[in-house]
Coordinates of C-alpha atoms and ligand atoms in Angstrom, one line a residue:
M21 CA 10.8 12.4 -20.7
M22 CA 8.3 14.8 -19.2
H23 CA 7.1 17.1 -22.0
F24 CA 6.7 20.5 -20.4
K25 CA 6.0 22.2 -23.6
T26 CA 4.4 25.3 -22.2
I27 CA 7.4 26.5 -20.2
P28 CA 9.0 29.8 -20.9
E29 CA 12.7 28.9 -21.4
D30 CA 14.0 31.6 -19.1
Y31 CA 11.8 30.4 -16.2
V32 CA 14.1 27.4 -15.9
R33 CA 17.0 29.6 -15.4
K34 CA 15.2 32.0 -13.1
A35 CA 13.8 29.1 -11.0
S36 CA 17.2 27.7 -10.3
Q37 CA 18.7 31.1 -9.5
C38 CA 15.9 32.5 -7.3
A39 CA 14.6 29.4 -5.8
Q40 CA 15.8 29.5 -2.2
V41 CA 15.6 27.7 1.1
A42 CA 12.1 28.2 2.3
L43 CA 12.6 26.8 5.7
G44 CA 14.6 28.7 8.2
C45 CA 15.9 31.2 5.7
S46 CA 16.6 34.6 6.9
R47 CA 14.6 37.6 5.7
A48 CA 17.6 39.2 4.3
A49 CA 18.5 36.1 2.3
H50 CA 14.9 35.9 1.1
Q51 CA 14.9 39.5 -0.1
T52 CA 18.2 39.0 -1.9
A53 CA 17.0 35.9 -3.7
L54 CA 13.8 37.5 -4.7
R55 CA 15.6 40.5 -6.2
G56 CA 17.0 37.9 -8.6
A57 CA 20.4 37.5 -7.3
T58 CA 22.5 35.5 -9.7
V59 CA 23.7 33.1 -7.0
V60 CA 22.4 29.6 -7.7
N61 CA 20.6 28.1 -4.7
P62 CA 23.3 26.0 -3.1
Q63 CA 20.8 23.3 -2.5
L64 CA 20.2 22.9 -6.2
A65 CA 23.9 23.0 -7.0
A66 CA 24.4 20.0 -4.7
L67 CA 22.0 17.8 -6.7
T68 CA 23.1 15.3 -9.2
P69 CA 22.5 16.6 -12.8
K70 CA 19.5 14.4 -13.4
V71 CA 17.8 15.4 -10.2
R72 CA 18.6 19.0 -10.8
A73 CA 17.2 18.8 -14.3
F74 CA 14.0 17.3 -12.9
V75 CA 13.7 20.0 -10.2
E76 CA 14.3 22.8 -12.7
R77 CA 11.8 21.5 -15.1
S78 CA 9.2 21.1 -12.4
A79 CA 9.9 24.5 -11.0
A80 CA 9.5 25.9 -14.5
L81 CA 6.2 24.2 -14.9
C82 CA 4.7 24.8 -11.5
Q83 CA 6.3 28.2 -10.8
P84 CA 6.7 28.0 -7.0
E85 CA 7.9 30.9 -5.0
H86 CA 10.5 28.9 -3.2
V87 CA 12.2 25.6 -3.7
H88 CA 13.4 23.6 -0.7
V89 CA 15.5 20.4 -1.0
C90 CA 14.7 18.3 2.0
D91 CA 17.7 17.1 4.0
G92 CA 15.7 14.9 6.3
S93 CA 17.0 16.6 9.5
D94 CA 15.1 17.0 12.8
A95 CA 15.4 20.7 12.4
E96 CA 13.6 20.5 9.1
A97 CA 10.9 18.4 10.6
G98 CA 10.4 20.9 13.4
A99 CA 10.1 23.8 10.9
L100 CA 7.6 21.9 8.9
L101 CA 5.5 21.3 12.0
Q102 CA 5.6 24.9 12.9
L103 CA 4.6 25.9 9.4
M104 CA 1.7 23.5 9.3
Q105 CA 0.4 24.7 12.6
H106 CA 0.6 28.2 11.4
Q107 CA -1.3 27.3 8.2
G108 CA -4.0 25.4 10.2
A109 CA -3.1 22.2 8.5
L110 CA -2.0 20.3 11.7
K111 CA -3.0 20.6 15.3
R112 CA -0.9 19.4 18.2
L113 CA -2.4 16.5 20.3
P114 CA -1.1 17.5 23.8
K115 CA -2.1 14.2 25.3
Y116 CA 0.8 12.5 23.5
D117 CA 4.4 13.0 22.6
N118 CA 4.9 14.7 19.3
C119 CA 1.5 13.7 17.9
W120 CA -0.5 15.7 15.4
L121 CA -4.0 15.8 13.9
A122 CA -4.8 16.6 10.3
R123 CA -8.4 17.1 9.0
T124 CA -8.7 16.7 5.3
D125 CA -11.3 18.3 3.0
P126 CA -14.3 15.9 3.4
A127 CA -14.0 15.3 -0.4
D128 CA -10.4 14.1 -0.1
V129 CA -10.5 11.0 2.1
A130 CA -9.4 8.0 0.1
R131 CA -7.6 6.7 -2.9
V132 CA -9.3 7.6 -6.1
E133 CA -9.0 4.5 -8.2
S134 CA -11.3 5.9 -10.9
R135 CA -8.8 8.8 -11.5
T136 CA -5.7 6.6 -11.4
F137 CA -4.1 5.8 -14.8
I138 CA -1.2 3.9 -16.3
C139 CA 0.4 5.2 -19.5
S140 CA 2.1 3.3 -22.2
E141 CA 2.4 3.2 -26.0
Q142 CA 0.1 0.2 -26.2
E143 CA -3.1 -0.2 -24.3
R144 CA -2.4 -3.9 -24.0
D145 CA 0.7 -3.2 -22.0
V146 CA -1.6 -2.0 -19.3
V147 CA -5.0 -3.8 -19.6
P148 CA -5.8 -7.3 -20.8
V149 CA -6.9 -7.7 -24.4
A150 CA -10.5 -8.5 -23.4
R151 CA -11.0 -4.9 -22.3
A152 CA -9.5 -3.2 -25.3
G153 CA -11.0 0.3 -25.7
Q154 CA -13.3 -0.3 -22.7
K155 CA -13.1 0.3 -18.9
S156 CA -11.1 -2.4 -17.2
A157 CA -11.6 -3.6 -13.6
L158 CA -7.8 -4.2 -13.4
G159 CA -6.5 -0.7 -14.1
N160 CA -7.0 2.3 -16.2
Y161 CA -5.1 3.0 -19.4
I162 CA -4.2 6.4 -20.7
A163 CA -2.5 7.1 -24.0
P164 CA 0.7 9.3 -24.1
P165 CA -1.0 12.4 -25.7
D166 CA -3.8 12.3 -23.2
Y167 CA -1.3 11.9 -20.4
D168 CA 0.6 15.0 -21.6
R169 CA -2.6 16.9 -22.0
E170 CA -3.8 16.1 -18.5
V171 CA -0.5 17.3 -17.1
A172 CA -0.6 20.5 -19.2
E173 CA -4.2 21.2 -18.1
R174 CA -3.2 21.2 -14.4
F175 CA 0.3 21.9 -13.6
P176 CA 1.4 25.2 -15.2
G177 CA 1.7 27.7 -12.4
C178 CA -0.1 25.4 -9.8
M179 CA 2.5 26.1 -7.1
R180 CA 2.5 29.9 -7.4
G181 CA 3.0 31.5 -4.1
R182 CA 4.0 28.2 -2.5
T183 CA 7.1 26.3 -1.7
M184 CA 8.1 23.4 -3.8
Y185 CA 9.7 20.7 -1.7
V186 CA 12.1 18.2 -3.2
I187 CA 12.1 14.9 -1.3
P188 CA 14.9 12.4 -2.2
F189 CA 13.6 9.1 -0.8
S190 CA 14.6 5.5 -0.7
M191 CA 12.2 2.6 -0.8
G192 CA 14.0 0.0 1.3
P193 CA 17.0 0.6 3.4
V194 CA 19.4 3.0 1.8
G195 CA 22.0 1.1 -0.1
S196 CA 20.3 -2.4 -0.1
P197 CA 20.5 -4.1 -3.5
L198 CA 16.7 -4.6 -3.2
S199 CA 16.0 -0.9 -2.6
K200 CA 15.1 1.8 -5.2
I201 CA 15.3 5.6 -5.1
G202 CA 12.7 8.2 -5.9
V203 CA 12.5 12.0 -5.8
E204 CA 9.1 13.4 -5.0
I205 CA 8.4 17.1 -5.7
T206 CA 5.4 18.4 -3.9
D207 CA 3.8 21.6 -2.6
S208 CA 2.4 19.9 0.5
P209 CA 4.3 20.1 3.8
Y210 CA 1.9 17.3 5.1
V211 CA 3.3 15.1 2.3
V212 CA 6.9 16.0 3.2
Y213 CA 6.3 15.2 6.8
S214 CA 4.5 12.0 6.1
M215 CA 7.1 10.9 3.5
R216 CA 9.7 11.3 6.2
V217 CA 7.8 8.8 8.3
M218 CA 6.9 6.4 5.5
T219 CA 10.2 6.3 3.6
R220 CA 13.8 7.1 4.2
I221 CA 14.4 10.7 3.0
G222 CA 17.1 13.3 2.7
S223 CA 20.9 13.8 2.3
K224 CA 21.8 10.1 2.7
V225 CA 19.6 9.4 -0.3
L226 CA 21.2 12.1 -2.3
E227 CA 24.5 10.6 -1.4
A228 CA 23.4 7.2 -2.7
L229 CA 22.2 8.9 -5.9
R230 CA 25.8 10.1 -6.5
K231 CA 26.8 6.4 -6.9
D232 CA 23.8 5.4 -9.1
E233 CA 21.9 8.2 -10.8
S234 CA 18.7 6.4 -11.6
F235 CA 15.5 7.4 -9.7
V236 CA 11.8 7.5 -10.2
R237 CA 10.5 11.0 -10.8
C238 CA 7.5 11.8 -8.7
L239 CA 5.6 15.1 -9.2
H240 CA 2.8 16.0 -6.9
S241 CA 0.7 19.0 -6.4
V242 CA -2.4 19.3 -4.1
G243 CA -3.8 21.8 -6.6
T244 CA -5.9 24.8 -5.9
G245 CA -9.1 24.7 -3.9
G246 CA -10.1 22.8 -0.8
V247 CA -10.8 23.9 2.8
Q248 CA -8.7 25.9 5.2
G249 CA -5.5 24.0 6.0
W250 CA -6.2 21.3 3.4
P251 CA -5.8 22.5 -0.2
C252 CA -6.9 20.0 -2.8
D253 CA -8.8 19.9 -6.1
P254 CA -11.1 16.8 -5.9
Q255 CA -12.9 17.6 -9.1
R256 CA -9.7 17.4 -11.1
T257 CA -7.7 14.9 -9.1
I258 CA -5.6 12.6 -11.3
I259 CA -2.9 10.1 -10.5
L260 CA -0.7 9.2 -13.6
H261 CA 2.0 6.7 -14.0
R262 CA 4.4 6.3 -17.0
P263 CA 6.4 3.2 -16.1
A264 CA 8.5 3.3 -19.3
D265 CA 9.9 6.7 -18.1
N266 CA 10.0 5.9 -14.4
E267 CA 7.6 8.7 -13.8
I268 CA 4.6 9.4 -11.5
V269 CA 2.5 12.6 -11.7
S270 CA -0.3 13.2 -9.2
Y271 CA -2.5 16.2 -8.9
G272 CA -5.4 17.4 -6.7
S273 CA -5.3 15.1 -3.6
G274 CA -3.3 15.3 -0.4
Y275 CA -4.6 11.9 0.9
G276 CA -2.1 9.2 1.6
G277 CA -2.2 6.7 -1.3
N278 CA -2.7 9.6 -3.8
S279 CA 0.0 11.8 -2.5
L280 CA 2.7 9.8 -0.6
L281 CA 4.0 8.6 -4.0
G282 CA 6.5 6.0 -2.6
K283 CA 3.7 3.8 -1.4
K284 CA 1.1 2.6 -3.9
C285 CA 2.3 4.5 -6.9
F286 CA 6.0 3.6 -6.7
A287 CA 6.3 0.5 -4.6
L288 CA 3.4 -1.3 -6.3
R289 CA 2.4 0.2 -9.7
L290 CA 5.8 1.1 -11.0
G291 CA 7.4 -1.5 -8.7
S292 CA 5.4 -4.3 -10.3
V293 CA 6.7 -3.2 -13.7
L294 CA 10.3 -3.0 -12.5
A295 CA 9.8 -6.4 -10.8
R296 CA 8.7 -8.0 -14.0
R297 CA 11.5 -6.5 -16.0
E298 CA 14.1 -7.5 -13.4
G299 CA 12.7 -10.9 -12.4
W300 CA 11.3 -10.3 -8.9
L301 CA 7.9 -9.6 -7.2
A302 CA 6.4 -6.3 -5.9
E303 CA 3.4 -7.3 -3.9
H304 CA 0.7 -5.8 -1.6
M305 CA 1.8 -8.1 1.3
L306 CA 2.7 -7.8 4.9
I307 CA 5.8 -9.6 6.2
V308 CA 6.0 -11.2 9.6
G309 CA 8.6 -13.4 11.5
V310 CA 7.0 -16.2 13.4
T311 CA 9.0 -18.1 16.1
D312 CA 7.6 -21.4 17.2
P313 CA 7.9 -23.0 20.7
K314 CA 10.9 -24.9 19.5
G315 CA 12.6 -21.6 18.8
R316 CA 12.5 -22.0 15.0
K317 CA 11.9 -18.7 13.2
R318 CA 10.2 -18.5 9.8
Y319 CA 8.9 -15.6 7.8
I320 CA 5.5 -15.4 6.1
A321 CA 4.3 -12.8 3.5
A322 CA 0.5 -12.3 3.3
A323 CA -1.7 -10.5 0.7
F324 CA -5.1 -9.1 1.8
P325 CA -7.0 -6.3 0.2
S326 CA -6.9 -2.9 1.9
A327 CA -8.5 -2.7 5.4
C328 CA -8.8 -6.5 5.8
G329 CA -6.5 -6.6 8.9
K330 CA -3.0 -6.7 7.4
T331 CA -1.7 -4.4 10.1
N332 CA -3.3 -6.6 12.7
L333 CA -1.7 -9.8 11.4
A334 CA 1.6 -8.0 10.9
M335 CA 1.7 -7.1 14.7
M336 CA -0.3 -10.0 16.0
T337 CA 0.0 -11.0 19.7
P338 CA -0.3 -14.8 19.4
T339 CA -2.5 -16.6 21.9
L340 CA -0.9 -19.9 21.3
P341 CA 1.7 -20.5 24.1
G342 CA 5.4 -20.4 23.0
Y343 CA 4.7 -18.4 19.8
K344 CA 6.2 -15.1 19.0
V345 CA 5.3 -12.8 16.1
E346 CA 7.6 -10.0 14.9
C347 CA 6.8 -7.4 12.3
V348 CA 8.8 -6.7 9.2
G349 CA 6.1 -4.7 7.3
D350 CA 2.4 -4.3 7.2
D351 CA 1.6 -3.4 3.5
I352 CA 4.2 -4.0 0.8
A353 CA 6.8 -6.7 0.1
W354 CA 9.5 -6.6 -2.5
M355 CA 10.7 -10.2 -3.0
K356 CA 13.4 -11.8 -5.0
F357 CA 14.9 -15.3 -5.3
D358 CA 18.6 -15.2 -4.2
E359 CA 21.4 -17.2 -5.7
N360 CA 20.5 -20.2 -3.4
G361 CA 17.0 -20.2 -4.6
V362 CA 15.5 -18.7 -1.4
L363 CA 12.8 -16.1 -1.8
R364 CA 14.0 -13.0 0.1
A365 CA 11.7 -10.1 1.1
I366 CA 12.2 -6.5 2.2
N367 CA 9.6 -4.0 3.3
P368 CA 10.3 -1.0 1.1
E369 CA 8.5 1.3 3.6
N370 CA 9.7 2.9 6.8
G371 CA 6.4 3.4 8.6
F372 CA 2.8 2.4 9.0
F373 CA 0.0 4.2 7.3
G374 CA -2.6 2.2 9.1
V375 CA -6.4 2.3 9.2
A376 CA -7.3 3.6 12.7
P377 CA -10.9 2.4 13.2
G378 CA -11.0 -1.1 14.7
T379 CA -7.6 -0.7 16.3
S380 CA -7.7 -1.3 20.1
E381 CA -5.9 -2.9 23.0
A382 CA -8.0 -6.0 22.3
T383 CA -7.5 -6.2 18.5
N384 CA -3.9 -4.9 18.1
P385 CA -2.1 -3.9 21.3
M386 CA 1.2 -3.6 19.5
A387 CA -0.2 -1.0 17.2
M388 CA -1.6 0.8 20.2
A389 CA 1.9 0.7 21.7
T390 CA 3.3 2.1 18.4
V391 CA 1.1 5.0 17.5
F392 CA 0.9 7.4 20.5
K393 CA 4.2 9.1 19.8
N394 CA 5.7 10.8 16.7
T395 CA 2.5 10.2 14.7
V396 CA 0.3 12.1 12.4
F397 CA -3.4 11.1 12.7
T398 CA -5.6 12.0 9.8
N399 CA -9.4 12.3 10.1
V400 CA -9.7 10.6 13.4
A401 CA -11.9 12.1 16.1
E402 CA -10.4 14.3 18.9
T403 CA -11.1 14.0 22.6
S404 CA -11.5 17.0 24.9
D405 CA -8.2 16.3 26.6
G406 CA -6.2 16.6 23.4
G407 CA -6.2 12.9 22.5
V408 CA -7.7 10.8 19.7
W409 CA -10.6 8.4 19.4
W410 CA -12.1 6.2 16.7
E411 CA -14.8 3.6 16.4
G412 CA -13.7 0.3 17.8
M413 CA -11.1 1.8 20.2
G414 CA -13.3 1.3 23.3
K415 CA -15.9 3.4 25.1
A416 CA -16.3 6.9 23.7
P417 CA -15.4 9.6 26.2
E418 CA -17.6 12.7 26.6
G419 CA -17.0 15.7 24.5
I420 CA -15.7 14.3 21.2
T421 CA -15.0 16.4 18.2
D422 CA -15.6 14.4 15.0
W423 CA -13.3 14.1 12.0
K424 CA -14.9 17.1 10.4
G425 CA -14.2 19.3 13.4
Q426 CA -17.8 19.3 14.6
P427 CA -19.1 18.3 18.1
W428 CA -20.0 14.6 17.8
D429 CA -23.5 13.5 18.6
P430 CA -23.4 9.7 19.1
S431 CA -27.2 9.5 18.7
K432 CA -26.9 10.7 15.1
K433 CA -25.1 7.5 14.2
T434 CA -22.6 9.3 11.9
P435 CA -19.0 8.0 12.6
A436 CA -16.8 10.1 14.8
A437 CA -13.7 9.1 12.9
H438 CA -13.8 8.6 9.1
P439 CA -13.8 4.9 8.3
N440 CA -10.6 5.4 6.4
S441 CA -8.9 7.6 9.0
R442 CA -5.2 6.8 9.5
F443 CA -2.2 6.8 11.8
C444 CA 1.2 7.5 10.2
S445 CA 3.9 6.2 12.5
P446 CA 7.5 5.3 12.3
A447 CA 8.0 1.5 12.0
E448 CA 10.9 1.4 14.4
Q449 CA 8.6 2.4 17.2
C450 CA 6.7 -0.9 17.0
P451 CA 7.7 -2.9 20.1
I452 CA 7.8 -6.1 18.1
I453 CA 9.6 -4.7 15.0
D454 CA 11.8 -7.6 13.7
E455 CA 15.5 -7.4 14.3
N456 CA 16.0 -8.1 10.5
W457 CA 13.4 -5.6 9.3
E458 CA 16.1 -3.4 7.7
S459 CA 18.3 -6.3 6.5
A460 CA 19.8 -5.4 3.2
E461 CA 19.4 -8.9 1.7
G462 CA 15.8 -9.3 3.0
V463 CA 14.3 -12.1 5.1
P464 CA 13.7 -15.6 3.8
I465 CA 10.0 -16.4 3.0
S466 CA 8.6 -19.8 3.9
A467 CA 5.0 -19.4 3.2
I468 CA 2.6 -16.9 1.3
L469 CA -0.9 -16.3 2.6
L470 CA -3.7 -15.0 0.4
G471 CA -7.0 -13.9 1.8
G472 CA -10.0 -11.6 1.9
R473 CA -13.2 -10.9 3.7
R474 CA -15.5 -13.8 2.7
P475 CA -18.6 -13.9 4.9
S476 CA -19.7 -17.2 3.5
G477 CA -18.6 -20.4 1.7
V478 CA -14.8 -20.0 2.1
P479 CA -13.0 -22.1 4.6
L480 CA -10.6 -20.8 7.3
V481 CA -7.5 -22.2 5.6
V482 CA -6.7 -24.1 2.5
E483 CA -3.3 -25.0 1.3
A484 CA -2.6 -24.9 -2.5
R485 CA -1.6 -28.3 -3.9
D486 CA 1.3 -26.7 -5.8
W487 CA 2.7 -23.4 -7.1
Q488 CA 0.4 -23.3 -10.1
H489 CA -2.7 -23.9 -7.9
G490 CA -1.4 -21.1 -5.6
V491 CA -1.2 -18.7 -8.4
F492 CA -4.8 -19.6 -9.4
M493 CA -5.9 -19.0 -5.8
G494 CA -4.4 -15.5 -6.0
A495 CA -6.0 -14.9 -9.4
A496 CA -9.4 -15.9 -8.0
M497 CA -9.3 -13.9 -4.8
R498 CA -12.4 -11.9 -3.9
S499 CA -13.3 -9.8 -0.9
E500 CA -15.9 -7.5 0.5
A501 CA -15.3 -3.8 -0.4
T502 CA -13.7 -1.5 2.2
A503 CA -13.5 2.2 2.9
A504 CA -9.9 2.5 1.7
A505 CA -11.0 3.5 -1.8
E506 CA -14.1 5.2 -3.1
H507 CA -16.2 2.0 -3.3
S508 CA -19.2 1.7 -1.1
G509 CA -21.4 -1.1 0.2
K510 CA -20.6 -4.6 1.1
V511 CA -20.3 -6.1 -2.4
I512 CA -17.9 -8.9 -3.0
M513 CA -15.3 -7.7 -5.4
H514 CA -12.7 -9.6 -7.3
D515 CA -9.3 -8.5 -6.0
P516 CA -6.6 -10.8 -7.5
F517 CA -3.5 -11.0 -5.2
A518 CA -5.0 -7.9 -3.4
M519 CA -3.4 -6.0 -6.3
R520 CA -6.5 -5.0 -8.3
P521 CA -5.9 -1.2 -7.7
F522 CA -2.1 -1.6 -7.9
F523 CA -1.2 -3.4 -11.1
G524 CA 1.2 -1.5 -13.2
Y525 CA 0.8 -3.7 -16.2
N526 CA -1.4 -6.3 -17.9
F527 CA -2.8 -8.7 -15.3
G528 CA -2.5 -11.7 -17.6
E529 CA 1.2 -10.9 -17.9
Y530 CA 1.4 -10.5 -14.2
L531 CA 0.1 -14.1 -13.7
K532 CA 2.6 -15.4 -16.3
H533 CA 5.3 -13.6 -14.3
W534 CA 4.2 -15.4 -11.2
L535 CA 4.1 -18.8 -12.9
S536 CA 7.6 -18.2 -14.2
M537 CA 8.9 -18.0 -10.7
Q538 CA 8.8 -21.8 -10.7
K539 CA 12.3 -22.7 -11.8
P540 CA 14.7 -25.7 -11.0
G541 CA 16.7 -25.1 -7.8
R542 CA 14.2 -22.7 -6.2
Q543 CA 12.6 -23.3 -2.9
L544 CA 9.1 -22.2 -3.6
P545 CA 7.2 -21.0 -0.5
K546 CA 3.9 -22.9 0.1
I547 CA 0.8 -20.9 -0.7
F548 CA -2.3 -20.8 1.4
H549 CA -5.7 -19.1 1.2
V550 CA -7.1 -18.0 4.5
N551 CA -10.4 -16.4 5.6
W552 CA -10.8 -15.0 9.1
F553 CA -14.2 -13.6 8.3
R554 CA -16.6 -16.4 7.7
K555 CA -20.0 -16.0 9.5
D556 CA -22.8 -18.2 10.5
E557 CA -26.5 -17.8 9.4
Q558 CA -27.0 -15.3 12.3
G559 CA -24.1 -13.2 10.9
K560 CA -21.8 -14.1 13.8
F561 CA -18.2 -14.7 13.1
L562 CA -17.3 -18.4 13.2
W563 CA -13.7 -17.8 14.1
P564 CA -12.4 -15.4 16.8
G565 CA -9.5 -14.1 14.6
F566 CA -6.8 -11.7 15.8
G567 CA -4.3 -13.4 18.1
E568 CA -6.2 -16.7 17.6
N569 CA -5.0 -16.6 14.0
S570 CA -1.7 -17.9 15.5
R571 CA -3.4 -21.3 15.4
V572 CA -3.6 -21.1 11.7
L573 CA 0.0 -19.9 11.4
D574 CA 1.0 -22.9 13.6
W575 CA -0.6 -25.3 11.1
V576 CA 0.8 -23.4 8.1
L577 CA 4.4 -23.5 9.5
K578 CA 4.1 -27.1 10.5
R579 CA 2.9 -27.8 6.9
C580 CA 6.1 -26.1 5.7
E581 CA 8.1 -28.7 7.7
N582 CA 5.8 -31.6 6.8
E583 CA 4.9 -31.9 10.4
S584 CA 1.1 -31.5 10.4
A585 CA -1.6 -33.7 9.0
Y586 CA -3.8 -32.5 6.1
T587 CA -6.8 -33.7 4.2
E588 CA -7.4 -33.3 0.5
T589 CA -10.6 -31.5 -0.4
P590 CA -11.9 -30.1 -3.7
L591 CA -10.3 -26.8 -2.9
G592 CA -6.9 -28.0 -1.8
Y593 CA -5.5 -29.3 1.6
V594 CA -7.1 -28.4 4.9
P595 CA -6.1 -29.4 8.4
S596 CA -7.0 -33.0 9.2
E597 CA -9.3 -33.4 12.2
G598 CA -7.4 -32.4 15.3
A599 CA -4.4 -31.0 13.3
L600 CA -5.5 -27.4 13.9
N601 CA -4.9 -26.6 17.6
T602 CA -8.2 -25.3 19.1
E603 CA -7.3 -26.1 22.7
G604 CA -8.9 -23.7 25.1
L605 CA -10.9 -22.0 22.3
G606 CA -14.3 -23.1 23.5
D607 CA -17.1 -23.8 21.1
I608 CA -15.9 -23.5 17.5
D609 CA -18.1 -25.0 14.8
M610 CA -15.2 -26.6 12.9
K611 CA -17.6 -28.3 10.5
Q612 CA -19.1 -25.1 9.4
L613 CA -15.8 -23.2 9.4
F614 CA -14.4 -25.8 6.9
S615 CA -17.5 -26.7 5.0
I616 CA -17.3 -26.5 1.2
P617 CA -20.9 -26.0 0.1
K618 CA -21.2 -27.4 -3.4
D619 CA -23.7 -24.8 -4.8
F620 CA -21.6 -21.9 -3.4
W621 CA -18.5 -23.3 -5.1
L622 CA -20.1 -23.9 -8.4
Q623 CA -21.3 -20.4 -8.4
E624 CA -17.9 -19.2 -7.4
A625 CA -16.4 -21.1 -10.3
D626 CA -18.9 -19.4 -12.6
A627 CA -18.0 -16.0 -11.2
I628 CA -14.3 -16.6 -11.7
E629 CA -14.9 -17.8 -15.2
K630 CA -16.9 -14.8 -16.0
Y631 CA -14.3 -12.5 -14.6
F632 CA -11.5 -14.2 -16.5
K633 CA -13.4 -14.0 -19.8
Q634 CA -14.6 -10.5 -19.3
E635 CA -11.5 -9.0 -17.9
V636 CA -8.6 -11.0 -19.2
G637 CA -9.6 -13.1 -22.2
E638 CA -6.7 -14.3 -24.4
D639 CA -4.1 -12.8 -22.0
L640 CA -5.0 -15.3 -19.3
P641 CA -2.4 -18.0 -19.1
K642 CA -3.8 -21.4 -20.0
E643 CA -2.7 -22.8 -16.6
M644 CA -5.5 -20.7 -15.0
W645 CA -8.1 -22.4 -17.2
E646 CA -6.6 -25.8 -16.2
E647 CA -7.0 -24.9 -12.6
L648 CA -10.5 -23.6 -12.9
N649 CA -11.5 -26.8 -14.7
K650 CA -9.9 -28.8 -11.9
L651 CA -11.9 -26.8 -9.3
R652 CA -15.2 -27.4 -11.2
K653 CA -14.4 -31.1 -11.5
N654 CA -13.4 -31.5 -7.9
V655 CA -16.5 -29.7 -6.6
H656 CA -19.0 -31.6 -8.8
Ligands
OXD28 C1 -3.4 1.3 2.0 C2 -4.4 0.7 1.1 O1 -3.4 2.4 2.4 O2 -4.2 -0.5 0.7 O3 -2.5 0.5 2.4 O4 -5.3 1.4 0.8
MN29 MN1 -2.5 -1.4 1.4

């Protein structure tokens, strides 16, 4: 239950009576409603009782001027675009078809992990015992009274003079047994428009709610403050989750991961809790279909931390002849074993919220073919002909306006586009979207890849010896920090399963949940650790990456069929000499690419041990200690 204790009782009644259609409403209707007509807004009357109660409580708390229930129609989208242009929140990009540019407040550009909390009765539900009462690297705990206080300090009256939008949305195809429904309430038209791209919204979702009334309550306000066109309240931003009540509350930020609550908040943080309760997996993973030259098609899921090239892999153009890659999703996978023991995955999202810098015809031509229509760009640079530009796209044309709206001076060395600037595009526009990407039962997963940015010591690809070893690989994942969150510098951070910012519950329990997937009769996917980012002593990448990664996928999929040779190493199985197809690649230092430096790995084992002890302690499953001991013994 949300405890809106500060609400005057009669506001609830007034809100439901006066709240009216804010988009496309006639002036006369507006006047009537404001004079306090006793007619209940027909939009509210059409809601199921639970949704209506949520809307009325939220309206009572936030005191908006209008309430608008989103139907998901094109007319509604058009009205939102008009409104945002009028407010100076969006600018048309005339070079493309239906593309828009948003510039955020420069203080609101990334996920704010330090202000993201999970609430539960017991701290140990959320963070491992080793961090009791202290700051954990694996999630922030908030106690119920503090949660209520944080809400009470921010939300009363925060939508005064604004429209409160109600967005019924489905994570996953509407009606799929693997999908879940949410209702996001927000005062940001940018959020509504983006949610329309990133999830399935509107009347069809309300229809589904009539059959099954359960949904996740998501309340969002950008708060008061910020710059023209981008209201926000960075000083007081907070992102709260209460899994036991299926509730998310977010205040102060309009930026993607903080405000599009279906994505990280629901699909991962709440999703991981639901998944554990119901026996499935909610993971920070892309999903791709790979067809080999024999015409066999298999699906792979892959976990990489933010901004490590998930979108590039998800849309890869393979260089290896005869291979085809098709995209199911680029960020999140919900996976469940079916009655035949096959792991099936859906992408709960409906669009791509991709990092723009580094995307080019060379690195990701399929993304380039996706993003120049029906897209909202945020914090990219603008060209003088009404197009966009970002670092890594190619040569910069003259006359660029940077992400802050200032003329860009390349000699100053400040980036033209923010390093975490984004495109938000419908998935169906991807030329290689998989024919099964909306399949209700999900696609069968043959292999799981784990990886990160590891400039030294970590081989190109290593296969886990078995499921338990694979879970250890996930637990021990580390990667160079990126711009997707507020971290800076190139430090190597622990990022288990690429889920560090997204765990909804105790990481030790999460590992036990993964271990429990191993049951008789199940076809467990093989697990691999990959690293496209290893460098030589001069700092040059040892592996070309991008489309050439199809060579690694080739070995991986052949391993799934027992068709390719492998060699045992202290870390797991690697391709035997000649088993990785490097034909036509030129000079690749395979020795260095696959070397396992003893000192490096002893230090790595020490770092993993320290992390396990410091961050997890008694909650770490004993199987992880077994695997760490094996690693040490093997490397010695
Ligand atoms: C994302 C992220 O936006 O991981 O996908 O930060
Ligand atoms: Mn992500």
